[in-house]
Amino acid sequence: MVKTKEFQTESKKLLDLMVNAIYTHKEIFLRELISNASDAIDKRHHLALTDDNVEGAEEYGIFIERDEDKRSITVKDNGIGMTENELVSELGTIAESGSKAFFEKLEKKDLDIIGQFGVGFYSAFMVAREVVVRTRSPYSEKAFEWKSDGKATYTIAETKKEDIGTDITIHLREDDEENEENYSEYLQERIIRDLVKKYSDYIRHPIRMEVEKEEEKKDDKEEAKTYTKVETLNSMVPIWKRPKTEIDKEELADFYKREFHDFEDPMHTVHTSVEGLLTYTALLFIPKKPPFDFYSEKYEKGLKLYSKGVMIEEKNETLVPDHFRFVKGLVDSADLSLNISREMLQHDRQLKRIASHIEKKIKSELAKMQKNDREKYVEFFEAYGAILKYGIYDKFGAEKDKLKDLVMFKTTKSDDYITLAEYLERKPDEQKAIYYATGKDKESILSQPQMDALKEKGYEALLFTEEIDEFMVQILAEYEGVPFKSLKQAESDLVDEERKKDIENKEKDHGKLLKAIKKALADKVEDVRLSGRLQEAPVCLVAGEGLSLEMERILEKLPDKPEGVKAKRILELNPDHELFTALQKVHAKDKKKVADYASLLYNQALLIEGYSIEDPKAFSDLMVRLMVEASKEEAG
Ligand code: ADP
């Protein structure tokens, strides 16, 4: 019985693009079919070791058959095959993640990425008028034939096939001279041979094809006799097993893009081989940009795990620590036994040791990049810095020592990122803390009133503009013995002794006024005091010991915000500002009015800090009233 089925909507759209492809590198269809065949073999091999229902093959391989008369090419494998249901779910629909992301790009008509991305099976329709898949799975008694012209439907029918595995036949389209499309060339032995070399040389299983050979001529007059012979076309050496000097950058980049579904070359590549007690090769990549789901729960970190060139796990999460979870790549170790189950593998001591090596390697590579190629490191840091900072904060700081030298900050003095070590190096000797200032961006931080005193002292402060920064610094607490200090809690550091005395005296002199303001703002601030660190600003709001205003703001935004965590607010006044003189006059003249002015001051401080006014209507009414009163007085 032949069943006819519709492709899923997204598949149809993708197929439509393939069928009408204006993409010039149609040749990649072969690479895609071979790579699927190779994956299918890996799957069967793996299942044969772990699932009693699956029998392995004696010898695994991929076979390419050309038929010039029928204008067809067939790629055969003895991999895992597909059941009837799998034919529907795997070939009739577009699967998750990779293909979806690809599809979104494709909708933007970015056709060039077809070549860089594993578009998979459907790419066959770039060159085929019909594709026939004959397949048998070890999980099914029956074999099936899937057929489609790539338009709207496909058919599935039972068929006869002895061996487990899949044969995919491409019936090539007629050549199209008008558009200079020569499909016939894919029938040529030489072309196929070149394509396999170019794209699939490292495939771990032999790719065989019958090729024509010339017999050696006995004498010159005789026509050369030909015979056919099956040859293996690929060298089968995985790219990471080849001597480093023989691999060029482009090959590595192509390998990365294909294996890890990226559109761009990697930002950084590490190829390392270790021999000794522990023997392994690792090929690691840092993507230029975090993958689209990097910051979602769905993102899974991990490296591919191979043993002697055979893949045993698609993603092993033990191999990379959380704080380097952006690293993609693979590890191949002969020390790992193939037969152990995954659970066992998780706890494997060898694996843990490899993981620890890899972590050190990544760290040293990053440190090297930071030192020798700052521009590149900045690019890296802008993409992944938040992950490093989170790594410092995470697990109560268990990893902080590994990461503290990798984080960088812009500062009040520098638009370039600097490390903590660099900060210490250039700070004046008498400065006893690492200062930081928190805000939305550099501009808003630099406009904070507390900046005046910092500038005066010639000190520098790190700019904290990301939410994670403050969490991180709570855990870090100090660097090389020098404590971190929020600029807002650093009053006494920034003001010299003489000035402090001066302020103390002024506080005594104006005790009554301060008390009156404090009383007026009793439900809003913890304290009202004079400050020596304000120069131009009349007033500012700071936090006392404990929670800072910024942390309070972050915590408030949390879905389950902790109860009762509030920063202690302190209103600081600039005793040398005209406004303070005005306040004294008001206080002397009409004590009741002080409350009005206090409220105005408080709201002004809120505005400077980037908060909104608590009761805008009341604030505005008060303003109007005071202005009217002032004008009356003036008119007098
Ligand atoms: P991808 O390989 O990225 O998953 P493809 O469109 O190339 O996407 O293939 C879709 C699915 O079809 C594969 O994941 C696999 O399950 C199945 N498939 C394709 N080719 C073969 C094959 N030769 N043998 C077994 N299964 C295959």
PDB file of N, CA and C and ligand atoms in Angstrom, residues 32-33 35-41 43 75 77 79-82 86 89-91 93 95 99 118-122 135 165-168 261, ligand 1:
ATOM      1  N   GLU A  32      26.030  16.726   2.612  1.00  0.00           N
ATOM      2  CA  GLU A  32      24.950  16.554   3.582  1.00  0.00           C
ATOM      3  C   GLU A  32      24.491  15.097   3.662  1.00  0.00           C
ATOM      4  N   LEU A  33      24.349  14.468   2.521  1.00  0.00           N
ATOM      5  CA  LEU A  33      23.903  13.071   2.524  1.00  0.00           C
ATOM      6  C   LEU A  33      24.955  12.176   3.172  1.00  0.00           C
ATOM      7  N   SER A  35      27.178  13.087   5.389  1.00  0.00           N
ATOM      8  CA  SER A  35      27.263  13.343   6.823  1.00  0.00           C
ATOM      9  C   SER A  35      26.100  12.671   7.561  1.00  0.00           C
ATOM     10  N   ASN A  36      24.913  12.667   6.960  1.00  0.00           N
ATOM     11  CA  ASN A  36      23.793  11.930   7.563  1.00  0.00           C
ATOM     12  C   ASN A  36      24.081  10.436   7.635  1.00  0.00           C
ATOM     13  N   ALA A  37      24.675   9.923   6.567  1.00  0.00           N
ATOM     14  CA  ALA A  37      24.989   8.498   6.527  1.00  0.00           C
ATOM     15  C   ALA A  37      25.987   8.152   7.631  1.00  0.00           C
ATOM     16  N   SER A  38      26.973   9.019   7.794  1.00  0.00           N
ATOM     17  CA  SER A  38      27.989   8.782   8.807  1.00  0.00           C
ATOM     18  C   SER A  38      27.391   8.835  10.218  1.00  0.00           C
ATOM     19  N   ASP A  39      26.509   9.809  10.444  1.00  0.00           N
ATOM     20  CA  ASP A  39      25.830   9.889  11.743  1.00  0.00           C
ATOM     21  C   ASP A  39      25.010   8.626  12.009  1.00  0.00           C
ATOM     22  N   ALA A  40      24.356   8.158  10.956  1.00  0.00           N
ATOM     23  CA  ALA A  40      23.506   6.971  11.101  1.00  0.00           C
ATOM     24  C   ALA A  40      24.357   5.753  11.477  1.00  0.00           C
ATOM     25  N   ILE A  41      25.551   5.707  10.929  1.00  0.00           N
ATOM     26  CA  ILE A  41      26.451   4.593  11.265  1.00  0.00           C
ATOM     27  C   ILE A  41      26.909   4.701  12.724  1.00  0.00           C
ATOM     28  N   LYS A  43      25.331   6.051  15.106  1.00  0.00           N
ATOM     29  CA  LYS A  43      24.192   5.694  15.958  1.00  0.00           C
ATOM     30  C   LYS A  43      24.060   4.184  16.075  1.00  0.00           C
ATOM     31  N   VAL A  75      23.495   7.204  -2.458  1.00  0.00           N
ATOM     32  CA  VAL A  75      24.392   7.130  -1.300  1.00  0.00           C
ATOM     33  C   VAL A  75      23.840   6.050  -0.377  1.00  0.00           C
ATOM     34  N   ASP A  77      24.246   3.512   3.018  1.00  0.00           N
ATOM     35  CA  ASP A  77      24.968   3.299   4.275  1.00  0.00           C
ATOM     36  C   ASP A  77      24.402   2.090   4.989  1.00  0.00           C
ATOM     37  N   GLY A  79      23.958   2.141   8.285  1.00  0.00           N
ATOM     38  CA  GLY A  79      23.717   2.751   9.591  1.00  0.00           C
ATOM     39  C   GLY A  79      22.413   2.289  10.198  1.00  0.00           C
ATOM     40  N   ILE A  80      21.838   3.142  11.030  1.00  0.00           N
ATOM     41  CA  ILE A  80      20.703   2.753  11.857  1.00  0.00           C
ATOM     42  C   ILE A  80      19.392   2.624  11.074  1.00  0.00           C
ATOM     43  N   GLY A  81      19.306   3.250   9.891  1.00  0.00           N
ATOM     44  CA  GLY A  81      18.062   3.166   9.116  1.00  0.00           C
ATOM     45  C   GLY A  81      16.924   3.935   9.770  1.00  0.00           C
ATOM     46  N   MET A  82      15.753   3.823   9.186  1.00  0.00           N
ATOM     47  CA  MET A  82      14.591   4.506   9.764  1.00  0.00           C
ATOM     48  C   MET A  82      13.372   3.599   9.733  1.00  0.00           C
ATOM     49  N   GLU A  86       9.677   7.038  11.726  1.00  0.00           N
ATOM     50  CA  GLU A  86      10.823   7.947  11.615  1.00  0.00           C
ATOM     51  C   GLU A  86      10.879   8.618  10.249  1.00  0.00           C
ATOM     52  N   SER A  89       8.548  11.437  10.764  1.00  0.00           N
ATOM     53  CA  SER A  89       8.961  12.497  11.694  1.00  0.00           C
ATOM     54  C   SER A  89      10.297  13.128  11.298  1.00  0.00           C
ATOM     55  N   GLU A  90      11.194  12.349  10.710  1.00  0.00           N
ATOM     56  CA  GLU A  90      12.521  12.892  10.411  1.00  0.00           C
ATOM     57  C   GLU A  90      12.588  13.568   9.034  1.00  0.00           C
ATOM     58  N   LEU A  91      11.914  12.994   8.069  1.00  0.00           N
ATOM     59  CA  LEU A  91      12.019  13.555   6.718  1.00  0.00           C
ATOM     60  C   LEU A  91      10.813  14.407   6.325  1.00  0.00           C
ATOM     61  N   THR A  93       9.214  16.521   8.498  1.00  0.00           N
ATOM     62  CA  THR A  93       9.131  17.742   9.306  1.00  0.00           C
ATOM     63  C   THR A  93      10.527  18.300   9.551  1.00  0.00           C
ATOM     64  N   ALA A  95      13.056  19.461  12.213  1.00  0.00           N
ATOM     65  CA  ALA A  95      13.226  19.201  13.640  1.00  0.00           C
ATOM     66  C   ALA A  95      13.512  20.496  14.394  1.00  0.00           C
ATOM     67  N   SER A  99      17.882  23.382  12.884  1.00  0.00           N
ATOM     68  CA  SER A  99      17.161  23.616  11.640  1.00  0.00           C
ATOM     69  C   SER A  99      16.228  24.816  11.766  1.00  0.00           C
ATOM     70  N   GLY A 118      24.532  23.136   8.059  1.00  0.00           N
ATOM     71  CA  GLY A 118      24.038  21.829   7.656  1.00  0.00           C
ATOM     72  C   GLY A 118      22.557  21.902   7.366  1.00  0.00           C
ATOM     73  N   VAL A 119      22.197  22.124   6.121  1.00  0.00           N
ATOM     74  CA  VAL A 119      20.767  22.177   5.813  1.00  0.00           C
ATOM     75  C   VAL A 119      20.185  20.785   5.687  1.00  0.00           C
ATOM     76  N   GLY A 120      21.092  19.821   5.586  1.00  0.00           N
ATOM     77  CA  GLY A 120      20.636  18.451   5.677  1.00  0.00           C
ATOM     78  C   GLY A 120      19.980  17.900   4.435  1.00  0.00           C
ATOM     79  N   PHE A 121      19.200  16.913   4.727  1.00  0.00           N
ATOM     80  CA  PHE A 121      18.592  16.072   3.710  1.00  0.00           C
ATOM     81  C   PHE A 121      17.898  16.860   2.590  1.00  0.00           C
ATOM     82  N   TYR A 122      17.171  17.895   2.955  1.00  0.00           N
ATOM     83  CA  TYR A 122      16.399  18.630   1.942  1.00  0.00           C
ATOM     84  C   TYR A 122      17.264  19.247   0.844  1.00  0.00           C
ATOM     85  N   THR A 135      14.936   2.216   3.136  1.00  0.00           N
ATOM     86  CA  THR A 135      15.581   2.116   4.449  1.00  0.00           C
ATOM     87  C   THR A 135      15.007   1.002   5.315  1.00  0.00           C
ATOM     88  N   GLY A 165      19.960  -0.324   7.140  1.00  0.00           N
ATOM     89  CA  GLY A 165      20.652   0.847   6.622  1.00  0.00           C
ATOM     90  C   GLY A 165      19.772   1.603   5.646  1.00  0.00           C
ATOM     91  N   THR A 166      20.373   2.579   4.993  1.00  0.00           N
ATOM     92  CA  THR A 166      19.595   3.477   4.138  1.00  0.00           C
ATOM     93  C   THR A 166      20.279   3.691   2.790  1.00  0.00           C
ATOM     94  N   ASP A 167      19.483   3.632   1.725  1.00  0.00           N
ATOM     95  CA  ASP A 167      19.980   4.020   0.393  1.00  0.00           C
ATOM     96  C   ASP A 167      19.207   5.262  -0.028  1.00  0.00           C
ATOM     97  N   ILE A 168      19.901   6.304  -0.371  1.00  0.00           N
ATOM     98  CA  ILE A 168      19.206   7.508  -0.836  1.00  0.00           C
ATOM     99  C   ILE A 168      19.581   7.763  -2.293  1.00  0.00           C
ATOM    100  N   HIS A 261      26.886  23.962  13.774  1.00  0.00           N
ATOM    101  CA  HIS A 261      25.786  24.779  13.247  1.00  0.00           C
ATOM    102  C   HIS A 261      25.949  26.261  13.513  1.00  0.00           C
TER     103      HIS A 261
HETATM  104  P1  ADP B   1      19.888  16.674  10.632  1.00  0.00           P
HETATM  105  O1  ADP B   1      20.850  15.685  10.104  1.00  0.00           O
HETATM  106  O2  ADP B   1      20.490  18.031  10.889  1.00  0.00           O
HETATM  107  O3  ADP B   1      19.092  16.177  11.814  1.00  0.00           O
HETATM  108  P2  ADP B   1      18.541  16.183   8.145  1.00  0.00           P
HETATM  109  O4  ADP B   1      17.419  16.924   7.465  1.00  0.00           O
HETATM  110  O5  ADP B   1      19.772  15.998   7.371  1.00  0.00           O
HETATM  111  O6  ADP B   1      18.789  16.948   9.494  1.00  0.00           O
HETATM  112  O7  ADP B   1      18.037  14.789   8.563  1.00  0.00           O
HETATM  113  C1  ADP B   1      16.876  14.655   9.332  1.00  0.00           C
HETATM  114  C2  ADP B   1      16.880  13.327  10.035  1.00  0.00           C
HETATM  115  O8  ADP B   1      16.645  12.270   9.144  1.00  0.00           O
HETATM  116  C3  ADP B   1      18.172  12.963  10.720  1.00  0.00           C
HETATM  117  O9  ADP B   1      18.293  13.575  11.973  1.00  0.00           O
HETATM  118  C4  ADP B   1      18.034  11.443  10.820  1.00  0.00           C
HETATM  119  O10 ADP B   1      17.241  11.100  11.937  1.00  0.00           O
HETATM  120  C5  ADP B   1      17.279  11.105   9.577  1.00  0.00           C
HETATM  121  N1  ADP B   1      18.204  10.650   8.528  1.00  0.00           N
HETATM  122  C6  ADP B   1      18.673  11.346   7.479  1.00  0.00           C
HETATM  123  N2  ADP B   1      19.511  10.592   6.734  1.00  0.00           N
HETATM  124  C7  ADP B   1      19.574   9.382   7.345  1.00  0.00           C
HETATM  125  C8  ADP B   1      20.272   8.156   7.073  1.00  0.00           C
HETATM  126  N3  ADP B   1      21.091   8.024   6.026  1.00  0.00           N
HETATM  127  N4  ADP B   1      20.074   7.129   7.927  1.00  0.00           N
HETATM  128  C9  ADP B   1      19.259   7.247   8.990  1.00  0.00           C
HETATM  129  N5  ADP B   1      18.586   8.364   9.299  1.00  0.00           N
HETATM  130  C10 ADP B   1      18.740   9.429   8.491  1.00  0.00           C
END
